[in-house]
Tab-separated table of C-alpha atoms in Angstrom:
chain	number	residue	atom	x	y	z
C	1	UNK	CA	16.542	-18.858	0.118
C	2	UNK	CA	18.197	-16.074	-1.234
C	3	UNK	CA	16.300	-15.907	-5.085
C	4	UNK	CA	12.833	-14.581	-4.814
C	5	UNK	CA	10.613	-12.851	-7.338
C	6	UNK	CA	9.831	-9.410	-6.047
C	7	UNK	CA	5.380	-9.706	-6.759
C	8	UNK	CA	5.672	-13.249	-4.537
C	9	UNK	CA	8.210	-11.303	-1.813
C	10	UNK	CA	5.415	-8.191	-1.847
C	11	UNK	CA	2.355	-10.773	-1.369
C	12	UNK	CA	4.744	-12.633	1.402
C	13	UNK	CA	5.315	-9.428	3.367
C	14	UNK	CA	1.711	-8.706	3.169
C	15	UNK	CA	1.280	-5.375	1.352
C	16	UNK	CA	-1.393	-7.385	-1.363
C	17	UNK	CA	-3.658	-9.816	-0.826
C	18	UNK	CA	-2.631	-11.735	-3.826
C	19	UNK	CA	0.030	-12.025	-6.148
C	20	UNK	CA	-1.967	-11.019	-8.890
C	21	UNK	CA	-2.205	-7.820	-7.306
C	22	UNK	CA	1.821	-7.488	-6.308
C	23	UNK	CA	2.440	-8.227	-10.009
C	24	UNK	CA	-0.084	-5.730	-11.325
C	25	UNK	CA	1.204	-3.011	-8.891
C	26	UNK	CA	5.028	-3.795	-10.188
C	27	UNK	CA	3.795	-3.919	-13.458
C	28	UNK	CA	2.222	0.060	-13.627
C	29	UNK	CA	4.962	1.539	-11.145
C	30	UNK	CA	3.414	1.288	-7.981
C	31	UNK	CA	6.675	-0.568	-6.836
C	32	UNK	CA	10.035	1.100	-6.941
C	33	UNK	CA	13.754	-0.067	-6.244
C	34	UNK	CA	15.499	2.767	-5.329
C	35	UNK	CA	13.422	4.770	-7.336
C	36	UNK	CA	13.604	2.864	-10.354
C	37	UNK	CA	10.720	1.140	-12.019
C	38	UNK	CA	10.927	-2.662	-11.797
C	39	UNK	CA	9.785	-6.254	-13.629
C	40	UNK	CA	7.933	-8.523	-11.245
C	41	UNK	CA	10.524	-11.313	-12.031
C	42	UNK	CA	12.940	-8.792	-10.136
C	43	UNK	CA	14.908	-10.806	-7.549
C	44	UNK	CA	14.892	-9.134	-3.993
C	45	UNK	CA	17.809	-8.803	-2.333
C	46	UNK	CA	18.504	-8.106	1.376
C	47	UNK	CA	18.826	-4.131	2.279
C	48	UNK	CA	17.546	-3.453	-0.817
C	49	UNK	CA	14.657	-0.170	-0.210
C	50	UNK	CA	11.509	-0.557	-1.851
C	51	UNK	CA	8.961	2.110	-2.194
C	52	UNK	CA	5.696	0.675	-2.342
C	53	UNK	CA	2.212	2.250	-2.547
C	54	UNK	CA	-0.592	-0.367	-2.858
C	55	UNK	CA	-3.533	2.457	-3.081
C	56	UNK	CA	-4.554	2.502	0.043
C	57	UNK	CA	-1.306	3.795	1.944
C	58	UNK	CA	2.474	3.732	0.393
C	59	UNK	CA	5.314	3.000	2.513
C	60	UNK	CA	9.244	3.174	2.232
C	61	UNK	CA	10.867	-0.173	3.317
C	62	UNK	CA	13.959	-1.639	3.530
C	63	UNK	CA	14.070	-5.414	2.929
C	64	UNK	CA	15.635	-7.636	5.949
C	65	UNK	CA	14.214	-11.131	5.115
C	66	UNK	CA	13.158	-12.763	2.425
C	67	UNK	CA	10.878	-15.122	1.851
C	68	UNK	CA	8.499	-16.921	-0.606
C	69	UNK	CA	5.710	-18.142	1.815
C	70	UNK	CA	2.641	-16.292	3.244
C	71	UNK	CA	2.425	-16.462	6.969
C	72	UNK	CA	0.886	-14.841	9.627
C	73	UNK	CA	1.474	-11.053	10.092
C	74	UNK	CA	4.062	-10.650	12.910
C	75	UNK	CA	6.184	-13.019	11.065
C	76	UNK	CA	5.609	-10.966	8.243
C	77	UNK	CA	6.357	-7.641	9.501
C	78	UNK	CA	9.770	-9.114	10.238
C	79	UNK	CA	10.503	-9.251	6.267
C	80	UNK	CA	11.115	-5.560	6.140
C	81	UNK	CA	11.496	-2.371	8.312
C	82	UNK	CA	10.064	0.887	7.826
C	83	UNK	CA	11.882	4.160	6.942
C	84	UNK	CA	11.221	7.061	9.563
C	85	UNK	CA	10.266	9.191	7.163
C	86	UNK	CA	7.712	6.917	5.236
C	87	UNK	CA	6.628	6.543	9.458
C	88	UNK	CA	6.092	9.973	10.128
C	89	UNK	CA	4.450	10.699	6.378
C	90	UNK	CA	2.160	7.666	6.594
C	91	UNK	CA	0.988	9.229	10.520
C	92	UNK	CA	0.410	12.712	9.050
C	93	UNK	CA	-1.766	11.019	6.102
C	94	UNK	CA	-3.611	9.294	8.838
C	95	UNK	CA	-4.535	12.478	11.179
C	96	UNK	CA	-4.994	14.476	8.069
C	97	UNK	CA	-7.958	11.689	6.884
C	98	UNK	CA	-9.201	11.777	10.560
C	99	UNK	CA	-9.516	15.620	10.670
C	100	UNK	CA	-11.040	15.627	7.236
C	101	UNK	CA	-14.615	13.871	6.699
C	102	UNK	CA	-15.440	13.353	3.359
C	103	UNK	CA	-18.838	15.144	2.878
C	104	UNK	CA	-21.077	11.760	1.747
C	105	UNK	CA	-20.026	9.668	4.969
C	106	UNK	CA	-23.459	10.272	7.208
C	107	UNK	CA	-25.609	8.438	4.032
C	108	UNK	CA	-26.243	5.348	4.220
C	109	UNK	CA	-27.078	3.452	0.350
C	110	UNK	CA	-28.174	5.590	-2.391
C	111	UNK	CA	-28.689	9.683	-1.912
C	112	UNK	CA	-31.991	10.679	-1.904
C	113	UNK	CA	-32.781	14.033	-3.886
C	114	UNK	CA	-33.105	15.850	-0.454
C	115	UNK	CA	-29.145	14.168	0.512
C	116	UNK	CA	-27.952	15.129	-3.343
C	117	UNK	CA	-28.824	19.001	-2.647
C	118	UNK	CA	-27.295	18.990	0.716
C	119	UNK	CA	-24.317	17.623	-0.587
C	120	UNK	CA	-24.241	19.946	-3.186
C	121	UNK	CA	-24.946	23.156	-1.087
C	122	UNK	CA	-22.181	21.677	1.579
C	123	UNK	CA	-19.396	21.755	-1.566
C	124	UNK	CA	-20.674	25.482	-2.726
């Protein structure tokens, strides 16, 4: 299997949940080839490096399987393999989020008016 479309390799390796969403992503830019904007009918090709950001998190990968089928995870993660740099970016992202609490986090539902003006005088 060496001809795959690059939204159905995306939703294989598990960076969307469906293949609506790896087109989409392709589609607006969210998926590069070597920094180059792509078509979702893109075939994907082995060592090719993808840079991929999916909202949540983006990564750097280089492509060492292909495939066209969904499967579990650790056969997944065996599609591709992670650039150090995209490693050590995607850790600082994480400790930066950790250290950071966004100000709304402790309420629960709707603010109250008493919530609102804390909220407000915590940003001032």
């Amino acid at each position: 299997m060496d001809n795959v479309r690059i939204d159905k390799w995306l939703w294989a390796a598990r960076f969307f949940k469906t293949r609506s969403l790896a087109t989409d992503a392709v589609d607006n830019g969210k998926v590069r080839l070597g920094g180059e904007r792509i078509k979702p009918a893109r075939a994907v090709k082995l060592d090719d490096v993808l840079s991929i950001d999916n909202g949540a998190e983006s990564w750097e990968v280089t492509v060492l399987g292909i495939s066209d089928k969904r499967g579990a995870a650790p056969v997944a993660r065996l599609l591709y393999a992670e650039t150090e740099d995209s490693v050590t970016r995607r850790a600082n992202e994480a400790e930066g989020r950790k250290l950071y609490r966004e100000p709304g986090t402790t309420i629960k539902g709707r603010p109250t008016k008493h919530d609102r003006r804390a909220l407000s005088k915590a940003s001032e």
